[in-house]
Coordinates of C-alpha atoms in Angstrom, one line a residue:
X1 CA -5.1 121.1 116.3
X2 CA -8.2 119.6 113.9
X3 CA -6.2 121.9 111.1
X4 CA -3.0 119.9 111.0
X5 CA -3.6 116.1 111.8
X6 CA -3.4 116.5 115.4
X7 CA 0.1 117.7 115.2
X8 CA 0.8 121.3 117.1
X9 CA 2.0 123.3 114.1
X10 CA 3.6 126.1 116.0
X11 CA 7.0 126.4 118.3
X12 CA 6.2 128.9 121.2
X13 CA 2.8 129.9 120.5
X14 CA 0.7 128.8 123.5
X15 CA -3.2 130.0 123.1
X16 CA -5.0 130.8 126.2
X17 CA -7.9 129.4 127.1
X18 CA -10.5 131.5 125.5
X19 CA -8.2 131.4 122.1
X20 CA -8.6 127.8 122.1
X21 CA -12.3 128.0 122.3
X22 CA -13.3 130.8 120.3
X23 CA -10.3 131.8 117.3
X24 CA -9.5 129.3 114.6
X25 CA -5.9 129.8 113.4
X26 CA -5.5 128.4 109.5
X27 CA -2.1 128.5 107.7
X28 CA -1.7 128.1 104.2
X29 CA 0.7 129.7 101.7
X30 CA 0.5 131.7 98.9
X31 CA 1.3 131.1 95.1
X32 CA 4.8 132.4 95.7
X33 CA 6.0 130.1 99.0
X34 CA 5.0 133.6 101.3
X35 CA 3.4 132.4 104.9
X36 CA -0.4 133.2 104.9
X37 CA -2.6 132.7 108.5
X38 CA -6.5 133.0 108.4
X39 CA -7.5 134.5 112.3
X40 CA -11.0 133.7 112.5
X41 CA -13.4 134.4 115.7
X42 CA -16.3 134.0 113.7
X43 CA -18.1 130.8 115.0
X44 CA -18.7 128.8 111.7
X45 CA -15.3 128.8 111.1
X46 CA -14.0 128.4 115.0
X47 CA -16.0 125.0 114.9
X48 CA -15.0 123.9 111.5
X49 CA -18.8 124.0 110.2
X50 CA -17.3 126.4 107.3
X51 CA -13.4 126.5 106.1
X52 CA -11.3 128.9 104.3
X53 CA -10.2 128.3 100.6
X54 CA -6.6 127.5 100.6
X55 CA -5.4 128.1 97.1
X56 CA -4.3 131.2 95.8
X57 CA -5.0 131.3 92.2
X58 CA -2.5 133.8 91.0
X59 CA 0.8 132.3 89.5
X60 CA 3.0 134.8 91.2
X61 CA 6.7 134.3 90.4
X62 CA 8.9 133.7 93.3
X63 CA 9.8 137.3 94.3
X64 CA 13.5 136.8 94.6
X65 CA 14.3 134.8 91.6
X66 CA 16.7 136.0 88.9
X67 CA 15.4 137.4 85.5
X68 CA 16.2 138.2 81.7
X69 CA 16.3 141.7 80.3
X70 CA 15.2 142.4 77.0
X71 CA 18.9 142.1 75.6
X72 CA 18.9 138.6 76.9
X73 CA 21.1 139.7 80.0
X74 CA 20.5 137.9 83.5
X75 CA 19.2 140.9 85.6
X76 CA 19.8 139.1 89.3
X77 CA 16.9 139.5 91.7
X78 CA 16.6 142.6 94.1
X79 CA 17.9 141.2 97.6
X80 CA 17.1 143.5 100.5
X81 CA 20.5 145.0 101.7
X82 CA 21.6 147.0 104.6
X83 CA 24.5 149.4 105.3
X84 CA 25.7 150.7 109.0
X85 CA 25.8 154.3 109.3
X86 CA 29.4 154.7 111.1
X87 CA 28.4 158.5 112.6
X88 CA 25.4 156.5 114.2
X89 CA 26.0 153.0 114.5
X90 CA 21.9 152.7 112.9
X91 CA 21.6 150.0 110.1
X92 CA 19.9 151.6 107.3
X93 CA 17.6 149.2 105.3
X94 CA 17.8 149.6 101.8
X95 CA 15.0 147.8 99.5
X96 CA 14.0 148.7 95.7
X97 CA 11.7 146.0 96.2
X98 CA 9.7 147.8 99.2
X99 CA 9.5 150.9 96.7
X100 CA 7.2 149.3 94.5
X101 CA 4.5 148.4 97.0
X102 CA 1.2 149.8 96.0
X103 CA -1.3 152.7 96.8
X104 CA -4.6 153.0 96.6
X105 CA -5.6 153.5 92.8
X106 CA -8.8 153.8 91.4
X107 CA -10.1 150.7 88.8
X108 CA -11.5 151.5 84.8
X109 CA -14.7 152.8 86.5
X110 CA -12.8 155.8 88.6
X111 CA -14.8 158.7 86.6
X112 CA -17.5 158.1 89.1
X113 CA -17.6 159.8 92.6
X114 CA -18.0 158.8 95.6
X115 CA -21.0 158.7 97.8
X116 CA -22.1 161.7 99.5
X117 CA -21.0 160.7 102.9
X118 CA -17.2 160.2 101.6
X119 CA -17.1 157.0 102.2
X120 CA -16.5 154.4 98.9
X121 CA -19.5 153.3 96.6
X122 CA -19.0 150.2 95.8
X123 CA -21.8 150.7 92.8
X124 CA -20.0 154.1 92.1
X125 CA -16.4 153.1 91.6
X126 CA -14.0 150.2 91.7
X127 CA -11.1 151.0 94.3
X128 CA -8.2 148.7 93.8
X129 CA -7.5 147.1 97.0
X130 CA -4.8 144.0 97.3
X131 CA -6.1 143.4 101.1
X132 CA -9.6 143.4 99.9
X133 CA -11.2 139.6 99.4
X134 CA -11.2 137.7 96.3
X135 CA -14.3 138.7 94.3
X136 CA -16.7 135.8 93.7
X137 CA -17.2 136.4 89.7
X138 CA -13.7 137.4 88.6
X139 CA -11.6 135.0 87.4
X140 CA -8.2 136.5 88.4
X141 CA -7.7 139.8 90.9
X142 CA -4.4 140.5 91.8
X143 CA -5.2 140.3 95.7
X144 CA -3.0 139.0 98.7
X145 CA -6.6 137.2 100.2
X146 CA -7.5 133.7 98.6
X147 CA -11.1 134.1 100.3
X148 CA -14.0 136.1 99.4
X149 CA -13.9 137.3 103.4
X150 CA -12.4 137.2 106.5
X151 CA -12.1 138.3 110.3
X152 CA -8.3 139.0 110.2
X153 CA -5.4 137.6 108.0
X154 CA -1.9 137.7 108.6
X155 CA 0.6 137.5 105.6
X156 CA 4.2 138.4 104.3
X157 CA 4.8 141.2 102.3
X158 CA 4.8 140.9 98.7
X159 CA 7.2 144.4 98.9
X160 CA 9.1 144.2 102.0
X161 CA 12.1 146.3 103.5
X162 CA 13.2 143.4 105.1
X163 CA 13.2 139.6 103.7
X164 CA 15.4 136.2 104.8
X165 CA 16.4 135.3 101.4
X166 CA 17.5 131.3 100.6
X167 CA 20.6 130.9 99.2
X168 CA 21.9 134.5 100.5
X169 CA 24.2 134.3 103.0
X170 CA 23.9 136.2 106.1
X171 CA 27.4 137.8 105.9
X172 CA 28.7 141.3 106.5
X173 CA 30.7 142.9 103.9
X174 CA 32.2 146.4 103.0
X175 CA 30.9 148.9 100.5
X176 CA 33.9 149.5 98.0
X177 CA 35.6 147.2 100.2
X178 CA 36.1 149.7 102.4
X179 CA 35.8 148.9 105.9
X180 CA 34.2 152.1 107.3
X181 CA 30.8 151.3 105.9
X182 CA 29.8 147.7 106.7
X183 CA 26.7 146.3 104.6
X184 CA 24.5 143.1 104.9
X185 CA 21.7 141.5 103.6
X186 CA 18.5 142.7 105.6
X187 CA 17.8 139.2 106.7
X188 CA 14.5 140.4 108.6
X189 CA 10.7 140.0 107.9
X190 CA 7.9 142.2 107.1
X191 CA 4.3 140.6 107.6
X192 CA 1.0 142.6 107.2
X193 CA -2.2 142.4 109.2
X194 CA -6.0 143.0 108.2
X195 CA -8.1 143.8 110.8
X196 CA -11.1 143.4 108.7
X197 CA -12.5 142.4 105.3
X198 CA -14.5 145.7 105.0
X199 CA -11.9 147.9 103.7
X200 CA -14.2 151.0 104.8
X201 CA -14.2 149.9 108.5
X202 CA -11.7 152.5 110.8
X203 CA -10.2 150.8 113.4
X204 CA -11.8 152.9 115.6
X205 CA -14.8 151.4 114.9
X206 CA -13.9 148.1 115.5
X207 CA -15.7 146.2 117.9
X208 CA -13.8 145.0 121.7
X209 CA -14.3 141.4 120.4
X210 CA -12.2 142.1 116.9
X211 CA -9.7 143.5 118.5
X212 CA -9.3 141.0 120.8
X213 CA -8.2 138.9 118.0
X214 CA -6.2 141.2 116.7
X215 CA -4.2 141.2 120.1
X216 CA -4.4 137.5 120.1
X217 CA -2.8 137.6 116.2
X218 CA 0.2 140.2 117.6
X219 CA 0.8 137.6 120.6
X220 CA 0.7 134.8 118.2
X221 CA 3.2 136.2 115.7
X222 CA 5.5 137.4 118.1
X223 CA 6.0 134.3 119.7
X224 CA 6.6 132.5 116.5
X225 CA 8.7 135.5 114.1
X226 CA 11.0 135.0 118.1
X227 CA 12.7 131.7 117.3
X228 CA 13.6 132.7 113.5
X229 CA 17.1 133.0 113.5
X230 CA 18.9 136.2 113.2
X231 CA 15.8 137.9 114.4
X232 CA 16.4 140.8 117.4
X233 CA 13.8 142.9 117.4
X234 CA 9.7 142.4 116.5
X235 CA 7.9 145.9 116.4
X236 CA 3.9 145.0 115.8
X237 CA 2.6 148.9 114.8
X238 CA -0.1 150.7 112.8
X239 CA 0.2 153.5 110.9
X240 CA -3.2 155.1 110.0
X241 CA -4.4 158.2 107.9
X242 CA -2.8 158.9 104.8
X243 CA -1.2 162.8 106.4
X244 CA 1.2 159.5 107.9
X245 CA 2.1 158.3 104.8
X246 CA -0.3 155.6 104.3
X247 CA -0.7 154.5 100.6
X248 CA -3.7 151.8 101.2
X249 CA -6.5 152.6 103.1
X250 CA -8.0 149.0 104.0
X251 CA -7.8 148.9 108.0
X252 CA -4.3 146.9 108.5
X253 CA -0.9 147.1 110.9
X254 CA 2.5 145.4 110.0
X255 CA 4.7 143.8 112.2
X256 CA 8.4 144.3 111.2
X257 CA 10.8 142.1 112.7
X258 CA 14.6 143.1 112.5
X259 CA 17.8 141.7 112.4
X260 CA 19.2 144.0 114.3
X261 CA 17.4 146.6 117.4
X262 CA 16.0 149.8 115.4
X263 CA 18.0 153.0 117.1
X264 CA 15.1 153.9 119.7
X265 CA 14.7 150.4 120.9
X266 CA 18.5 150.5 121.5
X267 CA 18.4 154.0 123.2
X268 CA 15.5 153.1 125.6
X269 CA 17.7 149.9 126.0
X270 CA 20.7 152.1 127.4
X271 CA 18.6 154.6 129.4
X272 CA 16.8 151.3 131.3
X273 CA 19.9 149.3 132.2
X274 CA 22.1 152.2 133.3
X275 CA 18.9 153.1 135.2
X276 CA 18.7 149.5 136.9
X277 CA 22.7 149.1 137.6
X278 CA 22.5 152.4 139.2
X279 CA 19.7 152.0 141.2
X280 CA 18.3 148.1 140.9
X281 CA 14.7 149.4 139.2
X282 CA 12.8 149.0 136.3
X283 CA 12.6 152.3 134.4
X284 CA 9.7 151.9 132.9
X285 CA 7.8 150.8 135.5
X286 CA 9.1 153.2 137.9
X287 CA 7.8 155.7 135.2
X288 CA 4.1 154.2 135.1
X289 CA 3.9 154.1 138.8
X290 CA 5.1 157.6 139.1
X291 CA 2.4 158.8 136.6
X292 CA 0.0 156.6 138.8
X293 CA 0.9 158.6 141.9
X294 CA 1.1 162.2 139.9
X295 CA -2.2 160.9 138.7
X296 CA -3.1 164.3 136.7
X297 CA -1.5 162.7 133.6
X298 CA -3.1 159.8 133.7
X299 CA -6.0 159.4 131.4
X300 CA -7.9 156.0 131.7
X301 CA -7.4 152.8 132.9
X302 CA -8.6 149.2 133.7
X303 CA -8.0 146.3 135.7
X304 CA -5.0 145.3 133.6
X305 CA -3.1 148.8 131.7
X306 CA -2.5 152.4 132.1
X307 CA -2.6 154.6 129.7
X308 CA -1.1 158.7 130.6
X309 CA 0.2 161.2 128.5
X310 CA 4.0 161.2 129.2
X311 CA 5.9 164.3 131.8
X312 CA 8.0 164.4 128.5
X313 CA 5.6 164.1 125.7
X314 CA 7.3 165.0 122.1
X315 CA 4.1 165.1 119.9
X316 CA 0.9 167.5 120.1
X317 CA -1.1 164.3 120.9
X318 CA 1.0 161.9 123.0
X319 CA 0.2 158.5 124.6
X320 CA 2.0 156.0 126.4
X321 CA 0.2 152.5 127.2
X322 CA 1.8 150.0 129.9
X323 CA 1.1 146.6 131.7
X324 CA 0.4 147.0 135.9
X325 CA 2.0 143.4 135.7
X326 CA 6.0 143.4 134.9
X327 CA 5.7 141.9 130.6
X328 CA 8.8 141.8 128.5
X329 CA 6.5 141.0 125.2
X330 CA 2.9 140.7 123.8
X331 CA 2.7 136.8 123.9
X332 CA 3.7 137.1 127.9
X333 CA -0.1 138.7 128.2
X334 CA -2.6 136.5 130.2
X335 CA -5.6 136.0 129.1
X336 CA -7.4 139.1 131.0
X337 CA -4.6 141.5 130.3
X338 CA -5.2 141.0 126.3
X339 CA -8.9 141.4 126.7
X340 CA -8.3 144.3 128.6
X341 CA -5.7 145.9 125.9
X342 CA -8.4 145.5 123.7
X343 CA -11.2 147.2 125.9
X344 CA -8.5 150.3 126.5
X345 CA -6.4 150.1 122.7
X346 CA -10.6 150.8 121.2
X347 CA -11.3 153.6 123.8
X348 CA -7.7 155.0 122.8
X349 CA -8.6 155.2 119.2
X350 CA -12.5 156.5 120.1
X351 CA -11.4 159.1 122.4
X352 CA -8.3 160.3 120.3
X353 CA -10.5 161.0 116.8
X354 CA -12.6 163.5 119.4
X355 CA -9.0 165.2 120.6
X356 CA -9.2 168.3 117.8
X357 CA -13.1 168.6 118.3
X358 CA -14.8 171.3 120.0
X359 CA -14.3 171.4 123.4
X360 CA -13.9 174.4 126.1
X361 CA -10.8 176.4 124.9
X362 CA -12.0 176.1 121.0
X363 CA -16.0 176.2 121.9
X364 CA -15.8 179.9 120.3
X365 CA -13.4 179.4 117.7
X366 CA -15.2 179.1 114.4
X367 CA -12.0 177.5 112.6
X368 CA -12.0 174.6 114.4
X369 CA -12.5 171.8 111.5
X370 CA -12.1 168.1 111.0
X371 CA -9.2 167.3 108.7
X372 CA -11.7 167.0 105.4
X373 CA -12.1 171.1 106.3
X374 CA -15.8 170.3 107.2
X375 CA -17.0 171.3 111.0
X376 CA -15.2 168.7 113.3
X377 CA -18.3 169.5 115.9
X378 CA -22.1 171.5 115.4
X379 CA -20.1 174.7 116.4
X380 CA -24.1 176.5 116.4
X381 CA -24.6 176.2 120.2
X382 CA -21.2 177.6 121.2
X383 CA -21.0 174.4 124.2
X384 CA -18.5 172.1 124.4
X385 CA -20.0 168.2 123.6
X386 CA -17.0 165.8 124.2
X387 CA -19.3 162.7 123.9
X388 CA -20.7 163.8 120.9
X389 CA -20.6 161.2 118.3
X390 CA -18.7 163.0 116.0
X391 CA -15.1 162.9 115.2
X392 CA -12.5 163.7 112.9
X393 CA -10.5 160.2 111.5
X394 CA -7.3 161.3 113.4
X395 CA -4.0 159.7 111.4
X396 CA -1.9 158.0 114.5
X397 CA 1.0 155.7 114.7
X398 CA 0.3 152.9 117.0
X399 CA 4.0 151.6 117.9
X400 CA 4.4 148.7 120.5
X401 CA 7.6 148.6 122.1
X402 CA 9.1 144.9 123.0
X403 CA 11.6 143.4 125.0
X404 CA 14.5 142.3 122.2
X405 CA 14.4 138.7 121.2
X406 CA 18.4 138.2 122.2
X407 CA 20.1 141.2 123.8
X408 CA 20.4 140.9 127.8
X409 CA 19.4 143.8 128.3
X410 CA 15.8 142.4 127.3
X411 CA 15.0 141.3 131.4
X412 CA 15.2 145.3 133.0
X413 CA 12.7 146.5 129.9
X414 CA 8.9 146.1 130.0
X415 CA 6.4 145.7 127.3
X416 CA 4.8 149.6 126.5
X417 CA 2.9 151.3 123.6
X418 CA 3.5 154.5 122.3
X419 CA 0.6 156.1 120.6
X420 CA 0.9 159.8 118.8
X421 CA -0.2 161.7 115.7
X422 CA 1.3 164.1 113.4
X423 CA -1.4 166.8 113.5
X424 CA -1.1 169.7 116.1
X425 CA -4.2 170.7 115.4
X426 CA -7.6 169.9 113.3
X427 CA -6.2 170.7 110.2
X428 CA -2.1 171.4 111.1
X429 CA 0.3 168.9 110.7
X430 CA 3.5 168.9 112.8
X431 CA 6.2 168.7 110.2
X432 CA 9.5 167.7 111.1
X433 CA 11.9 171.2 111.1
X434 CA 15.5 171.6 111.7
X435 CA 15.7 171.3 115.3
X436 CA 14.1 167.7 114.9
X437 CA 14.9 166.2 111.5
X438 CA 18.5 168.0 111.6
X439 CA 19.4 167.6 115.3
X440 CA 17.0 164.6 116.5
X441 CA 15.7 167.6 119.1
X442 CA 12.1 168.0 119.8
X443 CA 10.5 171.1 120.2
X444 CA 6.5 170.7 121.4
X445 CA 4.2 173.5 121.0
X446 CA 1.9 172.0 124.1
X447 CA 2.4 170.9 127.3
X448 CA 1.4 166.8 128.4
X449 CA -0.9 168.7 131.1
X450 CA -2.9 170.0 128.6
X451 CA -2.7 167.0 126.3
X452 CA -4.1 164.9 129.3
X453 CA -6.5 167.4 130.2
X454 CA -8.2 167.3 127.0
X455 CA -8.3 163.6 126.8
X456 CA -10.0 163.5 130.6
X457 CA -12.6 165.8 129.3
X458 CA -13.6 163.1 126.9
X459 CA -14.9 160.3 128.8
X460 CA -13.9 158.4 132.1
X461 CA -10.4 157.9 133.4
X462 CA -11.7 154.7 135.2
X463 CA -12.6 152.0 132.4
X464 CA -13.3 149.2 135.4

């Protein structure tokens, strides 16, 4: 409240007690009108004894304005569209704009190597890195951060798939005025998160009290991105590990927030209200509870989630995450529960980079490898050490699954996170064949029982 003149900035954010007392929440905007939110936990800047600079001293064009070729011609500007797939009924997002977002490139300095350890050398090289923090003696770096730090920022993106456009009307039309294939302008919104200034930090090596905040900023944008209009469907996720498809490698998530509900939102939708009208039950809690009883799928828990390896699981490595208290959405989360999503999301992460390591079935298997090719465990003594500290950086999607923003069908659906990776082993990736890419139907090379086994080798189910 000390930010803006005493006047609550935000619509249907409500803090909870310990956000009010120990996050700062500071909302500026950057030099092309985009949304930019500083998330600070560190104490200086809670109490207001330090502040965040403000200005962002790039002259950035707006990113939908109009522009002139070099024949003189008006080129208009590149307006997210979308187009309805009539076989399907799935809107298909189509951006030019979102295919010139950056990757990870290397600065003048690149013929250097990096340090030993495989981690970045700052003295070594300069790695290009738009999430990184302004640096203090350059006078322009084309970075999204205004600051030389911070504890997490959220922001629009500069390329997104999605984008609310002034002046474009919301409007459905017909490709070659043909009305089999309806098309619209993607009038959604695609925001980044950075869960830390160190662009070397994994996630997994966050601490409980970062990603606390980070739970906090999901609940905080969830609330708000709800009352823009034409908004059905806010999916917070991460994707992590570059065998995913990730082009920057600073620790971040988006949050993408559609104007429509993405095709498996809508087909969980269908399963869980033909499941209530037939038999007056949430699905997916039935399913947790069921898990709970079966209990040999389970594979931790606290006071406030459950986290087992699904009856059904698709992927190699396979998690689902739920609430033990009925949630439609992130910002519905009391102040316990997101303290304890942050205890059990961490452990998740810790325990998951030790899944391909050595452990009883691979202890005399000398091809078991991290995902570099170098020895994911000491493989010398021949034993099993699922504590060890070592790991492999395992690449994951992290995909939380909301109630929609509109649709009735949002009250019989309940907040859950689906966790899995690509890799089927250390160093195999599970590629998407026929059966699955052609015919959307999944063939796993596993079973969950073993999945869940391996993960209850690796520390305690009970996190309480």
């Amino acid at each position: 409240i000390r930010d803006f003149g005493g006047e609550y900035p935000y619509k249907l954010y409500r803090p909870g007690t310990y956000a009010r007392e120990h996050m700062r929440i500071t909302a500026t905007k950057l030099s092309d009108g985009r949304d930019f939110f500083y998330i600070d936990d560190n104490p200086e800047y809670v109490s207001g004894h330090k502040t965040r600079e403000l200005i962002d001293p790039r002259k950035l064009a707006y990113r939908f304005t109009s522009h002139v070729d070099s024949e003189g011609n008006e080129v208009p500007s590149e307006v997210p569209q979308m187009r309805q797939d009539p076989l399907t009924g799935d809107w298909i997002p189509m951006s030019r704009l979102w295919a010139k977002r950056p990757a990870a490139i290397l600065g003048e300095d690149s013929n250097n190597h990096d340090s030993a350890d495989g981690s970045a050398d700052g003295s070594a090289q300069s790695r290009i890195d738009p999430f990184a923090g302004r640096k203090a003696q350059c006078e322009y770096q084309d970075g999204e951060i205004p600051d030389e730090d911070y504890d997490v920022v959220v922001f629009e993106n500069r390329y997104p798939a999605m984008a609310q456009v002034a002046g474009v009307p919301n409007t459905t039309t017909y490709v070659d005025g043909n009305p089999l294939w309806k098309q619209a302008p993607a009038a959604g919104r695609c925001e980044v998160i950075c869960f830390s200034s160190n662009e070397n930090m994994l996630p997994a090596n966050l601490s409980v009290l970062r990603m606390r905040t980070i739970v906090e900023a999901w609940a905080f944008r969830t609330a708000e991105i709800s009352q823009i209009e034409g908004i059905e469907q806010i999916y917070p996720f991460e994707n992590h590990g570059s065998q995913i498809g990730v082009t920057l490698h600073h620790p971040h998530g988006q949050i993408y927030a559609y104007p429509f509900i993405a095709p498996r939102l809508e087909q969980e939708l269908r399963h869980t209200e033909a499941y209530f009208e037939r038999t007056g039950s949430n699905l997916l809690k039935d399913l947790m509870n069921s898990e709970i009883e079966a209990k040999k799928r389970v594979i931790m828990h606290n006071h406030s989630w459950v986290a087992y390896v699904p009856a059904a699981a698709r992927w190699s490595l396979e998690v689902h995450v739920a609430p033990v208290r009925d949630v439609l959405t992130l910002d519905q989360l009391d102040d316990q529960e997101r303290w304890d999503l942050a205890q059990i999301y961490i452990t998740l992460l810790k325990r998951a980079n030790k899944f391909f390591g050595l452990s009883s079935s691979n202890a005399g298997d000398s091809s078991a490898k991290s995902f570099a090719g170098s020895p994911a465990f000491d493989l010398s003594s021949g034993t099993s050490d699922a504590n060890s500290s070592e790991f492999v950086d395992l690449p994951y999607v992290a995909a939380w699954h909301q109630a929609p923003v509109h649709d009735s069908r949002r009250s019989h659906y309940r907040l859950n996170l689906q966790f899995f990776s690509f890799m089927r082993d250390a160093n195999k990736i599970k590629y998407l064949a026929g059966s699955e890419a052609g015919m959307a139907s999944w063939i796993s090379d596993t079973t969950p029982e073993l999945i869940a086994s391996r993960f209850q080798e690796l520390g305690d189910v009970d996190l309480d």
